[in-house]
Short mmCIF file of C-alpha atoms in Angstrom, two decimals:
data_model
loop_
_atom_site.label_atom_id
_atom_site.label_comp_id
_atom_site.label_asym_id
_atom_site.label_seq_id
_atom_site.Cartn_x
_atom_site.Cartn_y
_atom_site.Cartn_z
CA MET A 1 -137.43 -218.14 79.78
CA PRO A 2 -133.74 -217.94 78.86
CA THR A 3 -131.62 -221.09 79.11
CA THR A 4 -129.19 -221.13 82.04
CA PHE A 5 -126.01 -223.11 82.62
CA LEU A 6 -127.95 -225.61 84.76
CA ASP A 7 -130.35 -226.35 82.04
CA LEU A 8 -127.60 -227.97 80.08
CA SER A 9 -127.44 -231.78 80.26
CA ASP A 10 -124.92 -233.56 82.65
CA ASP A 11 -122.81 -234.73 79.75
CA ILE A 12 -122.43 -231.17 78.34
CA ILE A 13 -121.62 -229.79 81.77
CA ASP A 14 -119.00 -232.48 82.20
CA ARG A 15 -117.45 -231.70 78.96
CA ILE A 16 -117.25 -227.94 79.74
CA SER A 17 -115.59 -228.75 83.01
CA TYR A 18 -112.87 -230.60 81.13
CA PHE A 19 -111.82 -227.27 79.44
CA VAL A 20 -111.93 -225.48 82.83
CA HIS A 21 -109.41 -227.92 84.38
CA ARG A 22 -105.94 -226.71 83.29
CA ASP A 23 -104.22 -230.16 84.19
CA TYR A 24 -104.98 -231.34 80.75
CA ASP A 25 -102.83 -228.62 79.34
CA VAL A 26 -99.90 -230.54 80.89
CA PRO A 27 -98.61 -233.33 78.82
CA ILE A 28 -97.71 -236.78 79.94
CA PRO A 29 -94.82 -237.05 80.26
CA SER A 30 -94.20 -233.58 81.69
CA PHE A 31 -90.55 -234.27 82.76
CA ASN A 32 -87.58 -232.65 80.85
CA PRO A 33 -84.16 -234.11 79.92
CA HIS A 34 -81.60 -233.99 82.75
CA TRP A 35 -79.88 -230.82 81.44
CA ALA A 36 -83.04 -228.82 81.04
CA ASN A 37 -83.53 -227.27 84.53
CA PHE A 38 -87.00 -225.76 84.04
CA VAL A 39 -89.29 -225.32 86.94
CA THR A 40 -91.72 -228.31 87.32
CA GLU A 41 -95.03 -228.25 85.36
CA LEU A 42 -96.72 -229.68 88.48
CA ASP A 43 -98.86 -226.89 90.06
CA ARG A 44 -101.78 -227.33 92.46
CA GLY A 45 -103.12 -223.98 91.17
CA LEU A 46 -104.08 -225.67 87.85
CA ALA A 47 -107.25 -227.08 89.39
CA THR A 48 -108.46 -223.74 91.03
CA ASP A 49 -111.08 -222.95 88.40
CA TYR A 50 -112.17 -226.49 88.29
CA LEU A 51 -112.63 -226.57 92.06
CA ALA A 52 -114.49 -223.29 92.01
CA LEU A 53 -116.95 -224.68 89.51
CA ARG A 54 -117.46 -227.78 91.63
CA ALA A 55 -118.36 -225.39 94.62
CA THR A 56 -121.28 -223.73 92.82
CA CYS A 57 -123.92 -226.39 93.81
CA LYS A 58 -124.35 -229.99 94.76
CA ARG A 59 -125.46 -231.03 91.17
CA ILE A 60 -122.28 -229.63 89.63
CA ARG A 61 -120.16 -231.34 92.40
CA ASP A 62 -121.82 -234.70 91.75
CA ILE A 63 -121.17 -234.20 87.90
CA CYS A 64 -117.56 -233.01 88.17
CA GLN A 65 -115.72 -235.58 90.20
CA LEU A 66 -112.36 -234.67 91.79
CA LYS A 67 -109.73 -235.51 89.31
CA GLY A 68 -106.37 -234.10 87.75
CA LEU A 69 -105.07 -233.03 91.17
CA HIS A 70 -101.39 -232.43 91.86
CA LEU A 71 -99.77 -233.32 95.20
CA PHE A 72 -96.35 -232.45 96.54
CA LEU A 73 -95.07 -234.62 99.59
CA ARG A 74 -91.98 -233.01 100.93
CA SER A 75 -91.81 -234.23 104.57
CA TRP A 76 -92.59 -237.44 106.37
CA GLN A 77 -95.18 -235.81 108.45
CA ARG A 78 -97.10 -234.95 105.35
CA VAL A 79 -96.97 -238.64 104.26
CA LEU A 80 -98.45 -239.76 107.54
CA GLU A 81 -101.08 -237.08 107.37
CA TRP A 82 -102.19 -238.31 103.92
CA MET A 83 -102.12 -241.94 105.16
CA ALA A 84 -104.41 -241.21 108.05
CA ASP A 85 -106.60 -238.28 107.27
CA ALA A 86 -107.01 -237.83 103.45
CA PRO A 87 -110.60 -238.72 102.15
CA ASP A 88 -110.89 -241.35 99.72
CA SER A 89 -112.50 -239.02 97.19
CA VAL A 90 -109.44 -236.72 97.34
CA VAL A 91 -106.93 -239.48 97.08
CA LYS A 92 -108.67 -240.90 94.10
CA GLY A 93 -108.42 -237.52 92.37
CA ILE A 94 -104.65 -237.33 92.59
CA ARG A 95 -103.17 -237.58 88.98
CA ARG A 96 -99.62 -236.37 89.51
CA LEU A 97 -97.34 -236.70 92.47
CA GLU A 98 -94.03 -235.36 93.55
CA LEU A 99 -92.39 -237.22 96.36
CA ASP A 100 -89.30 -235.35 97.48
CA ILE A 101 -88.25 -235.47 101.12
CA GLU A 102 -84.95 -234.11 102.16
CA ALA A 103 -83.05 -235.80 105.05
CA ARG A 104 -84.07 -233.18 107.61
CA TYR A 105 -87.64 -234.14 107.13
CA TRP A 106 -87.26 -237.83 107.44
CA PRO A 107 -88.70 -240.15 110.17
CA PRO A 108 -86.80 -239.58 113.38
CA GLU A 109 -85.55 -243.21 113.57
CA LEU A 110 -83.81 -242.77 110.23
CA LYS A 111 -82.18 -239.47 110.95
CA LYS A 112 -80.38 -240.93 113.86
CA LEU A 113 -78.90 -244.04 112.49
CA ASP A 114 -75.23 -244.41 113.40
CA ASP A 115 -72.94 -247.39 112.45
CA ASN A 116 -70.98 -246.84 115.71
CA ALA A 117 -73.96 -247.14 117.94
CA LEU A 118 -75.19 -250.33 119.55
CA ILE A 119 -78.37 -251.65 117.99
CA SER A 120 -81.17 -252.62 120.32
CA ASP A 121 -83.53 -255.41 119.30
CA ILE A 122 -85.87 -254.52 122.21
CA TYR A 123 -86.52 -250.85 121.59
CA GLY A 124 -87.55 -249.37 118.34
CA TYR A 125 -87.07 -251.32 115.04
CA GLY A 126 -83.60 -252.63 115.85
CA LYS A 127 -81.61 -253.00 112.56
CA TYR A 128 -84.78 -252.73 110.39
CA PRO A 129 -86.02 -249.07 110.57
CA LEU A 130 -86.14 -248.88 106.79
CA ILE A 131 -88.75 -251.69 106.63
CA PRO A 132 -91.70 -249.84 107.98
CA THR A 133 -90.72 -246.72 105.98
CA TRP A 134 -90.84 -248.74 102.77
CA SER A 135 -94.27 -250.37 103.75
CA THR A 136 -95.75 -246.96 104.50
CA ILE A 137 -94.62 -245.64 101.14
CA THR A 138 -96.02 -248.49 99.16
CA SER A 139 -99.27 -248.45 101.13
CA LEU A 140 -99.75 -244.68 100.42
CA LEU A 141 -98.96 -245.06 96.68
CA SER A 142 -101.28 -247.96 96.34
CA ARG A 143 -104.24 -245.59 97.42
CA PHE A 144 -103.60 -243.38 94.50
CA GLU A 145 -105.71 -245.43 91.98
CA SER A 146 -105.71 -242.54 89.39
CA LEU A 147 -101.91 -241.66 89.68
CA GLU A 148 -100.60 -241.32 86.16
CA GLU A 149 -97.38 -239.46 86.72
CA LEU A 150 -94.78 -239.67 89.49
CA TYR A 151 -91.65 -237.72 90.42
CA LEU A 152 -89.26 -239.17 92.83
CA GLY A 153 -86.41 -237.01 94.39
CA HIS A 154 -84.78 -237.14 97.83
CA SER A 155 -86.17 -240.16 99.75
CA PRO A 156 -86.13 -241.53 103.27
CA LEU A 157 -85.35 -245.00 101.56
CA CYS A 158 -81.80 -243.64 101.17
CA GLN A 159 -80.00 -245.90 103.75
CA HIS A 160 -76.59 -247.45 103.01
CA LYS A 161 -75.04 -247.95 106.47
CA SER A 162 -74.03 -251.61 106.68
CA ASN A 163 -75.28 -252.15 110.35
CA TYR A 164 -78.90 -251.67 109.26
CA THR A 165 -81.14 -252.81 106.43
CA THR A 166 -80.03 -251.01 103.30
CA THR A 167 -81.90 -249.81 100.32
CA ASN A 168 -80.68 -252.65 98.03
CA GLN A 169 -82.00 -255.22 100.49
CA LEU A 170 -85.60 -253.94 99.99
CA LYS A 171 -88.03 -256.07 97.80
CA PRO A 172 -90.78 -254.77 95.52
CA PRO A 173 -94.27 -255.80 96.69
CA SER A 174 -95.89 -258.67 94.95
CA ILE A 175 -98.77 -256.53 93.83
CA ASN A 176 -98.88 -253.89 91.13
CA PHE A 177 -99.39 -250.88 93.54
CA LEU A 178 -99.27 -248.38 90.68
CA PRO A 179 -101.60 -249.83 88.07
CA GLN A 180 -102.35 -246.64 86.16
CA LEU A 181 -98.91 -244.96 86.30
CA LYS A 182 -97.80 -243.97 82.85
CA SER A 183 -94.77 -241.76 83.60
CA ILE A 184 -92.08 -241.74 86.22
CA SER A 185 -89.14 -239.49 86.73
CA PHE A 186 -86.24 -240.62 88.97
CA GLU A 187 -84.60 -237.46 89.92
CA ILE A 188 -82.36 -238.94 92.56
CA GLN A 189 -78.91 -237.40 93.45
CA CYS A 190 -77.61 -240.33 95.57
CA LYS A 191 -75.42 -242.42 93.30
CA PHE A 192 -76.64 -245.72 95.15
CA CYS A 193 -80.41 -244.83 95.20
CA SER A 194 -80.48 -243.78 91.56
CA TYR A 195 -79.91 -247.38 90.59
CA GLU A 196 -81.58 -249.16 93.53
CA ILE A 197 -84.92 -247.36 93.94
CA PRO A 198 -85.97 -247.86 90.16
CA LYS A 199 -85.67 -251.58 90.82
CA LEU A 200 -88.26 -251.32 93.59
CA ILE A 201 -90.79 -249.14 91.73
CA ILE A 202 -90.65 -249.97 87.98
CA PRO A 203 -91.70 -253.64 88.21
CA CYS A 204 -95.01 -252.53 89.94
CA CYS A 205 -96.06 -250.29 87.00
CA PRO A 206 -97.82 -252.42 84.39
CA SER A 207 -98.92 -249.36 82.31
CA LEU A 208 -95.55 -247.49 82.41
CA LYS A 209 -94.85 -245.83 79.08
CA HIS A 210 -92.44 -242.88 79.87
CA LEU A 211 -89.31 -243.29 82.03
CA LYS A 212 -86.52 -240.82 83.13
CA MET A 213 -83.57 -242.31 85.02
CA THR A 214 -79.80 -242.28 85.57
CA ASN A 215 -77.39 -245.13 84.48
CA LEU A 216 -74.01 -244.29 85.96
CA SER A 217 -71.08 -246.06 87.63
CA ASP A 218 -71.47 -246.72 91.37
CA SER A 219 -68.36 -244.68 92.11
CA GLU A 220 -67.08 -241.40 90.47
CA ASN A 221 -63.50 -242.50 91.25
CA GLU A 222 -63.68 -245.76 89.25
CA THR A 223 -63.85 -246.60 85.60
CA PRO A 224 -67.47 -246.48 84.43
CA GLN A 225 -68.93 -249.93 83.87
CA ASP A 226 -70.55 -249.02 80.57
CA ASN A 227 -68.94 -251.78 78.60
CA ASP A 228 -70.30 -254.78 80.42
CA ASP A 229 -71.47 -254.57 84.13
CA PHE A 230 -73.34 -251.40 84.32
CA GLY A 231 -75.09 -251.98 81.06
CA GLU A 232 -76.43 -255.09 82.82
CA ASP A 233 -77.88 -252.83 85.53
CA PHE A 234 -80.34 -251.13 82.98
CA LYS A 235 -81.11 -254.60 81.59
CA SER A 236 -81.89 -255.96 85.03
CA VAL A 237 -84.45 -253.21 85.76
CA ILE A 238 -86.16 -253.95 82.52
CA ASP A 239 -85.99 -257.63 83.10
CA LEU A 240 -87.80 -257.24 86.50
CA TRP A 241 -90.60 -255.41 84.74
CA LEU A 242 -90.82 -258.10 82.03
CA ASP A 243 -90.82 -260.83 84.59
CA ASN A 244 -93.88 -259.22 86.30
CA HIS A 245 -95.90 -258.39 83.05
CA ASN A 246 -94.90 -260.49 80.18
CA PHE A 247 -94.64 -263.75 81.98
CA ALA A 248 -97.73 -263.97 84.01
CA GLY A 249 -98.47 -267.43 82.60
CA GLY A 250 -94.89 -268.68 83.05
CA VAL A 251 -94.22 -269.01 79.25
CA ASP A 252 -90.64 -268.40 78.54
CA ASN A 253 -90.52 -266.91 74.97
CA ASP A 254 -87.58 -264.57 74.26
CA LYS A 255 -89.42 -263.19 71.25
CA GLU A 256 -91.94 -261.73 73.64
CA ARG A 257 -89.46 -260.19 76.10
CA LYS A 258 -90.02 -256.60 74.77
CA CYS A 259 -90.70 -253.65 76.95
CA ASN A 260 -93.53 -251.31 75.83
CA LEU A 261 -91.71 -247.97 76.94
CA GLU A 262 -92.35 -245.18 74.52
CA THR A 263 -90.11 -242.58 76.06
CA LEU A 264 -86.76 -243.04 77.65
CA VAL A 265 -84.70 -240.15 79.02
CA MET A 266 -81.38 -241.47 80.49
CA LYS A 267 -78.35 -239.82 81.93
CA ILE A 268 -75.22 -241.79 81.20
CA TRP A 269 -71.47 -241.59 82.08
CA GLU A 270 -69.15 -239.33 80.30
CA ASP A 271 -67.09 -242.32 78.83
CA SER A 272 -70.22 -244.25 77.85
CA THR A 273 -70.42 -245.06 74.19
CA ILE A 274 -73.68 -243.96 72.54
CA THR A 275 -73.63 -246.88 70.08
CA LYS A 276 -73.21 -249.48 72.76
CA LYS A 277 -76.04 -247.86 74.81
CA LEU A 278 -78.28 -247.93 71.67
CA LYS A 279 -77.65 -251.72 71.02
CA LEU A 280 -78.46 -252.49 74.66
CA ILE A 281 -81.56 -250.44 74.76
CA SER A 282 -82.91 -251.50 71.42
CA SER A 283 -82.69 -255.22 72.64
CA GLN A 284 -84.96 -254.31 75.55
CA CYS A 285 -87.04 -251.61 74.25
CA PRO A 286 -87.43 -251.70 70.40
CA ASN A 287 -90.69 -249.85 70.50
CA LEU A 288 -89.35 -246.59 71.74
CA LYS A 289 -90.63 -243.45 69.99
CA LYS A 290 -88.62 -240.84 71.88
CA LEU A 291 -85.07 -241.35 73.19
CA HIS A 292 -82.77 -238.92 74.96
CA LEU A 293 -79.25 -240.05 76.17
CA ILE A 294 -77.37 -237.31 78.14
CA LYS A 295 -73.69 -237.51 79.01
CA THR A 296 -72.27 -235.44 81.90
CA ASP A 297 -68.70 -234.70 83.12
CA ARG A 298 -68.65 -233.39 86.69
CA HIS A 299 -72.30 -232.43 86.50
CA GLU A 300 -72.02 -230.57 83.25
CA LEU A 301 -73.32 -231.51 79.81
CA THR A 302 -70.87 -233.02 77.40
CA PRO A 303 -71.25 -234.03 73.69
CA GLY A 304 -72.42 -237.56 73.04
CA PHE A 305 -70.12 -237.63 70.22
CA PHE A 306 -68.46 -235.33 67.55
CA LEU A 307 -69.65 -235.70 63.98
CA GLY A 308 -67.06 -234.54 61.57
CA GLY A 309 -68.51 -233.38 58.31
CA GLN A 310 -66.71 -232.46 55.11
CA TYR A 311 -68.06 -231.33 51.72
CA SER A 312 -66.36 -233.68 49.33
CA LYS A 313 -66.18 -231.43 46.30
CA HIS A 314 -63.71 -228.65 47.20
CA GLN A 315 -63.81 -226.72 44.13
CA ASP A 316 -66.46 -224.37 45.40
CA ARG A 317 -66.59 -224.22 49.22
CA ASN A 318 -69.47 -221.73 49.22
CA THR A 319 -71.72 -224.05 47.35
CA VAL A 320 -74.06 -226.20 49.27
CA SER A 321 -75.36 -229.50 48.14
CA LYS A 322 -77.46 -232.26 49.76
CA ASP A 323 -75.47 -235.22 48.43
CA ASP A 324 -71.81 -234.34 48.55
CA TRP A 325 -71.12 -234.67 52.28
CA ILE A 326 -69.17 -237.41 53.99
CA PHE A 327 -69.12 -237.83 57.83
CA LYS A 328 -66.87 -239.35 60.47
CA HIS A 329 -67.70 -240.26 64.04
CA PHE A 330 -65.26 -238.80 66.45
CA GLY A 331 -66.31 -240.29 69.74
CA ASN A 332 -65.28 -238.25 72.82
CA GLU A 333 -62.30 -236.60 71.06
CA TRP A 334 -61.93 -232.93 71.56
CA ILE A 335 -62.25 -230.43 68.68
CA THR A 336 -58.49 -230.23 68.21
CA GLY A 337 -58.60 -233.94 67.16
CA LEU A 338 -61.08 -233.18 64.55
CA TYR A 339 -59.11 -230.43 62.96
CA ASP A 340 -55.95 -232.33 63.15
CA ASP A 341 -57.63 -235.09 61.22
CA ILE A 342 -59.52 -232.81 58.65
CA ARG A 343 -56.66 -233.25 56.04
CA ASN A 344 -57.18 -236.84 55.87
CA ILE A 345 -60.60 -236.84 54.45
CA LYS A 346 -59.75 -239.68 51.84
CA SER A 347 -59.41 -242.02 54.90
CA TRP A 348 -62.64 -241.04 56.37
CA PRO A 349 -64.73 -243.79 54.52
CA GLU A 350 -62.45 -246.34 56.06
CA ASP A 351 -63.57 -245.57 59.50
CA LYS A 352 -66.77 -247.66 60.35
CA THR A 353 -67.68 -246.00 63.59
CA TRP A 354 -70.43 -243.74 61.99
CA ASP A 355 -71.72 -246.72 60.12
CA ASP A 356 -71.94 -248.67 63.46
CA PHE A 357 -73.87 -245.88 65.02
CA LEU A 358 -76.24 -245.93 62.10
CA GLU A 359 -76.72 -249.60 62.33
CA ALA A 360 -77.51 -249.37 66.03
CA LEU A 361 -79.96 -246.50 65.43
CA GLY A 362 -81.71 -248.73 62.69
CA LYS A 363 -82.56 -251.23 65.41
CA PHE A 364 -85.39 -249.09 66.72
CA GLN A 365 -88.62 -249.95 64.79
CA LYS A 366 -90.74 -247.04 65.84
CA LEU A 367 -88.33 -244.17 66.78
CA GLU A 368 -89.68 -240.84 66.00
CA SER A 369 -87.43 -238.38 67.96
CA PHE A 370 -84.03 -238.62 69.55
CA ASP A 371 -81.39 -236.38 71.17
CA PHE A 372 -77.91 -237.84 71.84
CA ILE A 373 -76.05 -234.38 72.13
CA ILE A 374 -74.53 -234.95 68.65
CA ASN A 375 -72.07 -232.17 68.09
CA PRO A 376 -71.51 -231.42 64.25
CA HIS A 377 -68.26 -229.74 63.07
CA ILE A 378 -67.63 -229.01 59.36
CA ASP A 379 -64.76 -227.52 57.47
CA ILE A 380 -65.68 -223.84 57.99
CA ASP A 381 -64.45 -221.28 60.37
CA TRP A 382 -66.21 -221.26 63.88
CA PRO A 383 -68.60 -218.31 64.09
CA SER A 384 -68.23 -215.75 66.71
CA ASN A 385 -70.12 -216.31 69.77
CA VAL A 386 -73.50 -214.67 69.86
CA ILE A 387 -72.86 -213.53 73.52
CA PRO A 388 -70.48 -210.75 73.74
CA HIS A 389 -67.14 -211.45 75.63
CA GLU A 390 -64.85 -209.01 77.40
CA GLU A 391 -62.31 -208.71 74.54
CA GLU A 392 -64.83 -208.10 71.72
CA LYS A 393 -65.28 -204.85 70.14
CA ALA A 394 -68.84 -203.33 69.72
CA SER A 395 -68.20 -202.86 66.04
CA ASP A 396 -67.25 -206.54 65.68
CA TYR A 397 -70.23 -207.60 67.63
CA ASP A 398 -72.53 -205.44 65.43
CA LYS A 399 -71.00 -206.80 62.24
CA TYR A 400 -71.82 -210.38 63.45
CA GLN A 401 -75.35 -209.52 64.17
CA ASN A 402 -75.84 -207.97 60.82
CA ARG A 403 -74.35 -211.03 59.27
CA MET A 404 -76.84 -213.14 61.06
CA LYS A 405 -79.69 -211.06 60.01
CA ASN A 406 -78.58 -211.11 56.32
CA ASN A 407 -78.18 -214.90 56.30
CA LEU A 408 -81.57 -215.23 57.83
CA GLU A 409 -83.04 -213.10 55.10
CA LYS A 410 -81.14 -214.89 52.33
CA TYR A 411 -80.99 -218.44 53.37
CA GLY A 412 -83.59 -218.72 56.23
CA ILE A 413 -80.76 -219.70 58.62
CA THR A 414 -77.72 -218.23 60.23
CA ASN A 415 -75.19 -220.75 58.73
CA PRO A 416 -76.26 -222.29 55.45
CA ARG A 417 -73.29 -224.65 55.12
CA LEU A 418 -73.71 -225.96 58.69
CA ALA A 419 -77.43 -226.44 58.05
CA GLU A 420 -76.82 -228.37 54.78
CA SER A 421 -74.38 -230.67 56.48
CA MET A 422 -76.85 -231.43 59.19
CA LYS A 423 -79.61 -232.11 56.61
CA SER A 424 -77.22 -234.55 54.90
CA ALA A 425 -76.72 -236.35 58.05
CA VAL A 426 -80.27 -236.65 58.74
CA ARG A 427 -80.91 -238.09 55.27
CA ILE A 428 -78.35 -240.79 56.05
CA MET A 429 -80.06 -241.60 59.40
CA LEU A 430 -83.38 -241.77 57.72
CA GLN A 431 -82.09 -244.50 55.39
CA LYS A 432 -81.63 -246.67 58.49
CA THR A 433 -84.61 -245.33 60.66
CA PRO A 434 -87.39 -244.09 58.29
CA THR A 435 -89.64 -243.47 61.23
CA LEU A 436 -87.87 -240.44 62.38
CA LYS A 437 -89.71 -237.18 62.58
CA ASN A 438 -87.39 -234.78 64.48
CA GLY A 439 -84.15 -234.54 66.46
CA TYR A 440 -81.39 -232.18 67.47
CA PHE A 441 -77.74 -231.17 66.93
CA TRP A 442 -75.67 -229.43 69.42
CA GLN A 443 -72.69 -227.07 69.11
CA PHE A 444 -70.26 -227.19 71.97
CA PRO A 445 -69.24 -223.57 72.48
CA TYR A 446 -65.45 -223.67 72.15
CA ASP A 447 -63.47 -220.39 72.09
CA TRP A 448 -60.25 -220.29 70.27
CA ASN A 449 -58.54 -219.05 73.51
CA ASN A 450 -59.60 -222.19 75.38
CA GLU A 451 -61.91 -220.22 77.77
CA PRO A 452 -64.48 -222.35 79.58
CA ALA A 453 -67.75 -222.98 77.70
CA HIS A 454 -70.64 -220.91 78.67
CA ILE A 455 -73.34 -221.10 75.95
CA TRP A 456 -74.56 -224.10 74.04
CA ARG A 457 -76.46 -223.92 70.70
CA ARG A 458 -79.13 -226.57 70.01
CA TRP A 459 -80.41 -226.95 66.45
CA SER A 460 -83.68 -228.62 65.82
CA TRP A 461 -84.53 -230.61 62.65
CA PHE A 462 -87.87 -231.87 61.33
CA VAL A 463 -88.87 -234.18 58.68
CA ILE A 464 -91.89 -233.05 56.71
CA PRO A 465 -93.69 -235.34 54.27
CA SER A 466 -94.00 -233.77 50.87
CA ASN A 467 -97.11 -235.64 49.85
CA VAL A 468 -99.31 -237.79 52.15
CA ASN A 469 -99.93 -240.12 49.17
CA THR A 470 -96.32 -241.13 48.87
CA LYS A 471 -96.25 -243.08 52.22
CA GLY A 472 -93.29 -241.09 53.53
CA LYS A 473 -91.00 -241.88 50.56
CA GLU A 474 -90.81 -238.21 49.85
CA PHE A 475 -89.96 -235.76 52.47
CA THR A 476 -88.33 -232.39 53.24
CA ILE A 477 -85.82 -231.87 56.03
CA LYS A 478 -86.12 -228.57 57.75
CA ILE A 479 -83.55 -227.01 60.21
CA ASP A 480 -85.03 -224.41 62.49
CA PRO A 481 -83.54 -221.14 61.48
CA LEU A 482 -82.52 -220.03 64.93
CA PRO A 483 -80.87 -222.28 67.59
CA GLN A 484 -81.90 -222.54 71.13
CA LEU A 485 -79.34 -221.02 73.49
CA PHE A 486 -78.62 -222.53 76.93
CA ALA A 487 -76.10 -221.45 79.55
CA SER A 488 -73.73 -224.26 80.89
CA GLU A 489 -74.25 -223.16 84.44
CA TRP A 490 -78.06 -223.48 84.07
CA MET A 491 -77.70 -226.98 82.66
CA LYS A 492 -75.85 -228.53 85.50
CA ASN A 493 -77.35 -231.75 86.89
CA LYS A 494 -76.27 -233.87 89.97
CA ASP A 495 -78.57 -236.98 89.58
CA GLY A 496 -76.75 -240.09 90.38
CA GLN A 497 -73.56 -238.22 91.11
CA SER A 498 -73.69 -237.37 94.86
CA GLY A 499 -73.43 -239.21 98.11
CA PRO A 500 -76.29 -240.42 100.33
CA ASP A 501 -78.86 -237.81 101.20
CA TYR A 502 -77.96 -238.16 104.92
CA ASP A 503 -74.26 -237.18 104.45
CA ASP A 504 -74.99 -233.59 105.07
CA LEU A 505 -77.50 -234.06 107.87
CA ASP A 506 -76.71 -232.48 111.19
CA LEU A 507 -77.24 -235.31 113.78
CA ASP A 508 -77.51 -232.85 116.57
CA GLU A 509 -80.47 -230.94 115.19
CA ASP A 510 -83.85 -231.58 116.73
#
């Protein structure tokens, strides 16, 4: 008699079911940098085939336990339903959760808060309506024993009216209610909650490896507190985590105060200094493998810093070399500042800002990938934009396209001098941080007529070992031949730069 599927052993059937479940095609972390507004990777439909397999018979159902499920909670009513009615077997199968509840779907007692109203201590919750809400959320999250990834967006915890308990008065529970959580993404627009809610969640995640958050000033109208005060805000969040997990025995050893984060994606203020941020982060999280720092100005991406590059031997400007480039860190200066300074190349080595950046980067012991929106500019004419503009002739556009194709065929890249300068910069960074494997450079899309920027170019670079037996001492640096193109409008991000969620709530609704 021919062998059937049910003749297979339980172990083999379980292994087959692994490949049926498409959740495992989604990486952890699955979040993107703040500028990358792709649709979420979370999708309940990824488990459809797996659930269909489970439904075939009791034996298969017993072998293939519920797992890898994705859950979206976008109303308080749904939160209460899951608290009261969800079977334990289903709750234990939740691996990824998005909690994003806009103000119109909040509990009624939180939608009606009014600083001008009299507070009754007899009816309702008095001045403490936030307390049962926080208790309900922690109780629900603690049920998700298999939860590995969490997205937090709009939240009923957003309460900043002074007559009531506010978000910053809440305390994290004494238990680790998210023991298996590996990845958390705080995609919170409220400028207060973007700082306060991470302090409630992060300390209760002993297995946390991947973090996306915002580190901005508490007011868009004030000078950012990057230099001292607000740098302490990130430090305080990590210290809370360390206090919970590195000091269970009460031993105070500063050498052990190191966070085990592997991925950090952080949105920072426009006037923040990348080098200062690196020094702060490396002191807390030296074991990072992947680090993204994203600056914004009025919700739009802005360069982390400009990197001026000059070919130091001017006798043949069309010759490229890997060793004859010098660089200067230009901070947040505009492109005009770079070109005004380009004649003073002899003074560039005297500026130590680039060296300071390299020293700060070298503090990371395991860093493999980074993106700080570094914007290189070298002493060549700025190429025409690949996107046609209203004043461009079709013949000029065709010439540019042909030039791109010819360069690709000849050099394997559209701009060989730019590529060589980027390779040289990477070589210098590798001297300080030899663990690097890949990273990115960006081109801020200036037009000579000062038109607003529309398209960004993103260049990827990779370090390829030449010989596995040389232990990484020999390598090749490759620049991806074609840059990625992103529209400025698509890249806008409001995380940490808006008012409380309830500001736009119509109190007369319902």
